[in-house]
Coordinates of C-alpha atoms and ligand atoms in Angstrom, one line a residue:
M24 CA 144.1 190.4 53.4
L25 CA 141.3 192.2 55.3
I26 CA 139.9 189.9 58.0
R27 CA 137.1 190.9 60.4
R28 CA 134.4 189.3 62.1
R29 CA 130.9 189.4 60.2
K30 CA 127.7 187.8 60.7
G31 CA 127.5 184.6 58.4
W32 CA 125.0 186.2 56.1
E33 CA 127.3 189.1 55.4
I34 CA 130.0 187.1 54.0
S35 CA 130.9 187.9 50.5
E36 CA 133.4 186.8 48.1
R37 CA 134.7 190.3 48.0
H38 CA 135.7 190.1 51.5
A39 CA 136.4 186.4 52.3
T40 CA 137.6 183.5 50.2
P41 CA 137.4 180.8 52.8
E42 CA 139.1 178.1 50.9
R43 CA 141.9 180.5 50.1
L44 CA 142.4 181.6 53.8
F45 CA 142.6 177.9 54.6
F46 CA 145.4 177.5 52.1
E47 CA 147.2 180.5 53.3
R48 CA 147.4 179.0 56.8
R49 CA 148.8 175.8 55.3
T50 CA 151.4 177.8 53.4
V51 CA 153.0 179.0 56.6
L52 CA 153.2 175.5 58.0
K53 CA 154.2 173.8 54.8
G54 CA 155.9 176.3 52.6
A55 CA 159.5 175.3 53.4
A56 CA 158.8 171.8 52.7
A57 CA 157.0 172.6 49.6
I58 CA 159.9 174.7 48.1
A59 CA 162.2 171.8 48.8
A60 CA 160.0 169.2 47.1
L61 CA 159.5 171.5 44.0
G62 CA 162.9 170.6 42.8
A63 CA 162.1 166.9 42.8
F64 CA 159.7 167.1 40.0
G65 CA 162.1 167.8 37.3
A66 CA 160.8 168.4 33.9
G67 CA 157.3 167.3 34.5
S68 CA 155.2 166.3 31.3
A69 CA 155.7 168.2 28.1
L70 CA 152.8 170.2 26.8
A71 CA 150.8 168.1 24.3
A72 CA 150.6 169.2 20.8
G73 CA 147.0 170.6 20.2
E74 CA 144.6 168.6 18.1
P75 CA 141.5 170.1 16.6
D76 CA 138.3 170.0 18.6
S77 CA 135.6 168.6 16.5
S78 CA 132.9 168.9 19.3
P79 CA 131.3 172.3 18.6
A80 CA 129.0 170.6 16.1
L81 CA 127.3 168.7 18.9
Y82 CA 125.9 171.8 20.4
P83 CA 123.4 173.0 21.4
A84 CA 121.7 169.7 22.6
K85 CA 118.2 169.3 23.2
R86 CA 117.1 170.4 26.6
N87 CA 115.7 167.9 29.2
E88 CA 112.7 169.8 30.6
A89 CA 112.6 167.6 33.8
F90 CA 115.1 170.1 35.3
T91 CA 113.7 173.5 36.0
L92 CA 114.9 176.7 37.8
D93 CA 113.4 179.0 40.3
R94 CA 115.6 181.9 39.1
P95 CA 117.1 183.3 36.0
V96 CA 120.1 181.7 34.4
T97 CA 123.3 183.4 35.4
P98 CA 124.5 185.6 32.6
E99 CA 127.3 183.8 30.8
A100 CA 129.6 186.7 31.1
V101 CA 129.2 186.6 34.9
N102 CA 129.8 182.9 35.1
T103 CA 132.9 182.9 32.8
R104 CA 134.6 185.5 35.0
Y105 CA 134.0 184.0 38.3
N106 CA 135.4 180.6 38.8
N107 CA 137.0 178.4 41.3
F108 CA 139.8 176.3 39.6
Y109 CA 142.7 176.1 42.0
E110 CA 144.9 174.5 39.3
F111 CA 145.0 178.0 37.8
G112 CA 145.1 180.2 40.9
A113 CA 143.3 180.8 44.2
S114 CA 141.4 183.9 42.9
K115 CA 138.0 183.9 41.0
E116 CA 139.7 185.4 38.1
I117 CA 141.4 182.3 36.5
A118 CA 139.8 182.3 33.0
A119 CA 142.8 183.8 31.2
A120 CA 145.2 181.5 33.1
A121 CA 143.0 178.6 32.3
E122 CA 143.4 179.1 28.6
S123 CA 146.8 177.3 28.8
L124 CA 144.8 174.1 29.4
K125 CA 145.3 171.8 26.6
I126 CA 142.0 169.9 25.9
R127 CA 143.0 167.9 22.8
P128 CA 144.3 165.3 22.8
W129 CA 142.4 164.3 26.1
T130 CA 141.7 160.8 27.4
V131 CA 139.7 159.5 30.2
K132 CA 140.9 156.4 32.0
I133 CA 138.1 154.1 33.5
D134 CA 139.7 151.6 35.8
G135 CA 139.5 150.0 39.2
L136 CA 136.8 147.4 39.9
V137 CA 135.4 147.0 36.4
A138 CA 134.9 144.3 34.0
S139 CA 137.5 145.8 31.5
P140 CA 139.6 148.8 32.3
R141 CA 140.1 151.2 29.4
E142 CA 141.0 154.6 28.2
I143 CA 138.7 156.6 26.1
A144 CA 139.5 159.6 23.9
I145 CA 137.2 162.5 24.8
D146 CA 135.7 162.8 21.3
D147 CA 134.9 159.1 21.2
L148 CA 133.2 159.5 24.6
L149 CA 131.3 162.5 23.3
K150 CA 130.1 160.5 20.3
S151 CA 129.0 157.5 22.3
M152 CA 127.0 159.4 25.1
P153 CA 123.4 160.9 24.7
L154 CA 124.0 164.7 25.1
E155 CA 121.3 166.8 26.6
E156 CA 121.0 170.2 28.1
R157 CA 120.0 170.7 31.7
L158 CA 119.3 173.8 33.8
Y159 CA 121.0 173.3 37.2
R160 CA 121.6 175.4 40.3
H161 CA 125.2 175.5 41.5
R162 CA 125.9 176.3 45.2
C163 CA 129.4 176.9 46.4
V164 CA 130.3 176.2 49.9
E165 CA 131.4 179.7 50.1
A166 CA 127.8 180.8 50.0
W167 CA 127.4 182.1 46.4
A168 CA 125.2 180.5 43.8
M169 CA 124.7 180.3 40.0
A170 CA 122.2 178.9 37.7
V171 CA 123.8 177.2 34.7
P172 CA 122.7 175.6 31.3
W173 CA 124.9 172.6 31.3
T174 CA 125.2 170.1 28.4
G175 CA 126.3 166.6 29.1
F176 CA 125.2 163.0 29.9
P177 CA 124.1 161.2 33.0
L178 CA 127.1 159.7 35.0
R179 CA 124.9 156.5 35.2
T180 CA 125.2 156.1 31.4
L181 CA 128.9 155.8 31.8
L182 CA 128.5 153.5 35.0
D183 CA 126.4 151.2 32.8
A184 CA 129.0 151.1 30.1
A185 CA 131.8 150.5 32.5
E186 CA 130.3 147.4 34.2
P187 CA 131.4 147.9 37.7
Q188 CA 131.9 144.8 39.8
A189 CA 129.7 144.2 42.9
S190 CA 132.7 145.0 45.1
A191 CA 132.7 148.6 43.9
K192 CA 131.3 150.9 46.5
Y193 CA 132.5 154.3 45.3
V194 CA 133.3 156.3 42.2
R195 CA 136.7 158.2 42.5
L196 CA 137.1 161.0 40.0
E197 CA 140.5 162.6 39.3
T198 CA 141.6 165.8 37.5
F199 CA 144.8 166.1 35.3
L200 CA 148.2 166.6 36.8
D201 CA 150.6 168.8 34.9
R202 CA 152.6 171.3 36.8
I203 CA 153.9 173.0 33.5
M204 CA 150.4 173.6 32.2
A205 CA 148.7 174.5 35.5
P206 CA 150.7 176.9 37.6
G207 CA 148.6 176.1 40.7
Q208 CA 149.9 172.7 40.8
R209 CA 153.4 173.9 41.5
Q210 CA 152.0 174.9 44.8
V211 CA 152.9 171.6 46.2
W212 CA 151.3 172.2 49.7
Y213 CA 148.0 171.2 47.9
P214 CA 147.3 167.4 47.6
W215 CA 147.3 167.4 43.8
P216 CA 145.8 166.0 41.7
Y217 CA 142.2 167.2 42.7
V218 CA 140.1 164.1 43.7
E219 CA 136.4 163.8 44.4
G220 CA 134.2 160.8 45.1
L221 CA 130.6 159.6 45.2
T222 CA 128.9 156.5 46.5
M223 CA 127.7 154.3 43.8
A224 CA 124.1 155.2 44.6
E225 CA 124.9 158.9 44.4
A226 CA 126.7 158.3 41.1
A227 CA 123.7 156.3 39.7
N228 CA 121.2 159.0 40.7
D229 CA 119.3 160.9 38.0
L230 CA 121.0 164.1 39.0
A231 CA 124.6 163.2 38.7
F232 CA 125.7 164.7 35.5
L233 CA 129.0 164.7 33.5
V234 CA 129.3 168.0 31.7
T235 CA 130.9 168.6 28.4
G236 CA 129.4 172.0 27.5
A237 CA 127.6 175.0 28.9
Y238 CA 125.5 177.8 27.4
G239 CA 124.9 175.8 24.3
K240 CA 128.6 175.4 23.4
P241 CA 131.6 173.3 24.3
L242 CA 132.6 173.8 28.1
P243 CA 135.1 176.8 28.5
K244 CA 138.4 175.8 30.0
S245 CA 137.6 178.0 33.1
M246 CA 134.7 175.8 33.7
G247 CA 136.5 172.5 33.5
A248 CA 136.8 171.5 30.0
P249 CA 136.6 168.9 28.5
L250 CA 134.7 167.0 31.1
R251 CA 133.5 168.0 34.5
L252 CA 130.9 166.7 37.1
A253 CA 127.8 168.4 38.3
T254 CA 126.2 167.2 41.4
P255 CA 123.7 170.1 42.1
W256 CA 122.5 168.9 45.5
K257 CA 126.0 169.1 46.9
Y258 CA 128.4 172.1 47.5
G259 CA 130.2 173.1 44.5
F260 CA 133.6 171.6 45.4
K261 CA 132.3 168.1 44.6
S262 CA 131.8 169.1 41.0
I263 CA 135.3 168.2 39.9
K264 CA 136.7 169.8 36.8
S265 CA 138.8 168.5 33.9
I266 CA 138.4 164.9 34.7
T267 CA 141.0 162.4 33.4
R268 CA 140.3 159.3 35.4
I269 CA 137.1 157.7 36.8
S270 CA 137.9 154.7 39.1
F271 CA 135.5 152.3 40.8
V272 CA 136.8 151.5 44.3
A273 CA 135.9 149.8 47.5
E274 CA 137.1 152.3 50.0
R275 CA 135.8 155.9 50.4
P276 CA 138.3 158.2 48.5
K277 CA 140.0 160.9 50.4
T278 CA 138.9 164.1 48.6
F279 CA 141.1 167.1 47.8
W280 CA 139.4 169.5 50.2
E281 CA 138.8 166.9 52.8
Q282 CA 142.6 166.4 52.8
L283 CA 143.2 170.1 53.3
G284 CA 140.5 170.7 55.9
P285 CA 138.6 167.5 57.2
S286 CA 136.6 169.6 59.8
E287 CA 135.3 172.0 57.0
Y288 CA 135.0 170.1 53.8
G289 CA 133.7 166.6 54.4
F290 CA 133.0 163.8 51.8
W291 CA 129.2 164.2 51.7
A292 CA 128.8 168.0 51.4
N293 CA 125.1 167.9 50.9
V294 CA 123.7 171.5 50.8
N295 CA 121.8 172.4 54.2
P296 CA 120.9 175.9 55.4
N297 CA 120.7 174.6 59.0
V298 CA 124.2 173.3 59.3
P299 CA 126.7 176.2 59.3
H300 CA 130.1 175.9 57.9
P301 CA 132.5 176.1 61.0
R302 CA 133.3 179.7 59.9
W303 CA 130.2 181.0 58.4
S304 CA 126.4 180.5 58.1
Q305 CA 124.9 178.6 55.2
A306 CA 121.4 180.1 55.7
T307 CA 121.6 182.3 52.7
E308 CA 123.3 182.6 49.4
E309 CA 124.5 185.3 47.1
V310 CA 123.0 184.9 43.7
L311 CA 125.7 186.0 41.5
G312 CA 124.8 188.6 38.8
A313 CA 121.5 189.3 40.5
H314 CA 122.6 191.5 43.5
E315 CA 120.3 189.5 45.6
R316 CA 120.6 187.0 48.6
R317 CA 118.2 183.9 48.8
P318 CA 117.4 181.5 51.4
T319 CA 119.5 178.3 51.0
Q320 CA 117.4 175.2 50.3
L321 CA 117.9 171.8 51.8
F322 CA 119.9 169.7 49.1
N323 CA 119.9 172.9 47.1
G324 CA 116.3 172.4 46.4
Y325 CA 116.8 168.8 44.9
G326 CA 115.4 166.8 47.8
E327 CA 112.8 165.1 45.6
F328 CA 115.6 163.5 43.7
V329 CA 118.1 162.7 46.4
A330 CA 116.5 162.6 49.8
G331 CA 116.1 158.8 49.5
L332 CA 119.8 158.3 49.1
Y333 CA 120.6 158.8 52.8
G334 CA 118.3 156.6 54.6
G335 CA 120.1 154.7 57.5
L336 CA 123.1 157.1 57.6
D337 CA 122.2 158.8 60.7
R338 CA 125.7 158.7 62.1
E339 CA 127.3 160.2 59.0
P340 CA 128.0 164.0 58.7
L341 CA 125.8 164.1 55.6
F342 CA 125.8 168.0 55.4
M343 CA 129.6 168.5 55.9
Ligands
MTE430 N1 139.8 170.4 39.5 C1 139.0 171.3 40.2 N2 137.8 171.1 40.2 C2 136.9 172.0 40.8 C3 137.5 173.1 41.6 C4 139.0 173.2 41.5 O1 139.6 174.1 42.1 N3 139.6 172.3 40.8 N4 136.8 174.0 42.4 C5 135.5 173.4 42.8 C6 134.6 174.5 43.4 S1 135.0 175.0 45.0 C7 133.6 175.0 42.8 S2 132.4 176.0 43.5 C8 133.2 174.7 41.3 C9 133.3 176.0 40.5 O2 132.9 175.7 39.2 P1 132.6 177.0 38.2 O3 134.0 177.8 38.3 O4 132.2 176.4 36.9 O5 131.4 177.8 38.8 O6 134.2 173.7 40.8 C10 134.7 172.8 41.7 N5 135.6 171.9 40.9
MO431 MO1 133.1 176.0 45.7

C-alpha cells in the first residue's frame, strides 16, 4: 500500500481508502483474536433458497420533482462499479462478490419501542409503500460524490405505520448477518452486523428515504438491495445497505464505523466543508465519472431541508 502525505484536496480513491486503512490497523491489533474466534461460529446460517422477485414491475416510479440536482446524474455504469459494501470486501469493486447476496425471501423486522413489533416480507412492504423516484446527491466521507436516481419511499411513512412509543428517541437500522453469504463478515475484527442510527426527528425529515430501486429498476445488490437508506445531507456511511431490522430505541445506537473509529466517524456525520476529517480535508469532493472536483456544500446542499434539526445541539459534534 502506497502511503504518502498529500494535501487534503489531493486525496483520491486511487491512492487512499481511508476506511480500509483504518481496518488494516485494526487487523494487526485484533487479527490473532479474530482467527481464534472464527472457529466459534460453526456452520452459520444456510443459504436461503431463492424465490422469484416480482418487484421489477414496480419500476420506474414517478419522479418527485421537489428534489433537484446541480450536476448530471452519475452514469449507471460508473455507479455499479464503484461501491462501498464491506460485507463483500474492502475494495470498491465488490459488485461481482455481492451477486451472492440472496434477496428473496427477505424480511424486515420492525421492533423495539413500537405498538406492535412485526416482521414484514419485502414484497409486502414494497406493495404497501408509495414508491417515487428522487434525484439525490451522495457524498462519501472519503471525499467522492455521486448523483443517483433512487426509487423508494420516505422513512417517515414507515415510522407512521410502525407507531413508535413516545419513549423512542432513535431509529436503529441493521444489515443482515450471514458469514457464508458475505465473505467480509468472516473478518470478525469488524463489529458485524453493520448498524446505523438516526434521531427520531432526522428519521421523520422529508429527506430521509428508504431506497428500493435505482436508475428506474430494482436496486442492484452492490447498492444494498433490497432495502437501503439514503440520508443525503450526511456522509455516505450513514446510508446503510441491505436492511433487515429497524428498531425504535431510547438510547443512541453505537454505529458500525463509530465502534471502529470514534474519533473519525461519529454518530451525526453531517456534511461540512469546514470541518476536516482528522486525516484529510472535506473542502472539496471528486465527482465520480466527471473528472471534476467541486467545493463541498454544507449539509451537502440540503440545508433548507435539515438545518432546523440541529438547534440547541451546540455541544454535539454535529459534523463528525
Ligand atoms: N451494510 C453496509 N452499508 C453501507 C456500507 C457498508 O459497507 N455496508 N458502506 C457505506 C458507505 S461508506 C457508503 S459511501 C455507501 C455507498 O453506497 P453506494 O455503494 O451505493 O455508493 O454505503 C454505505 N452503506
Ligand atoms: Mo462512504
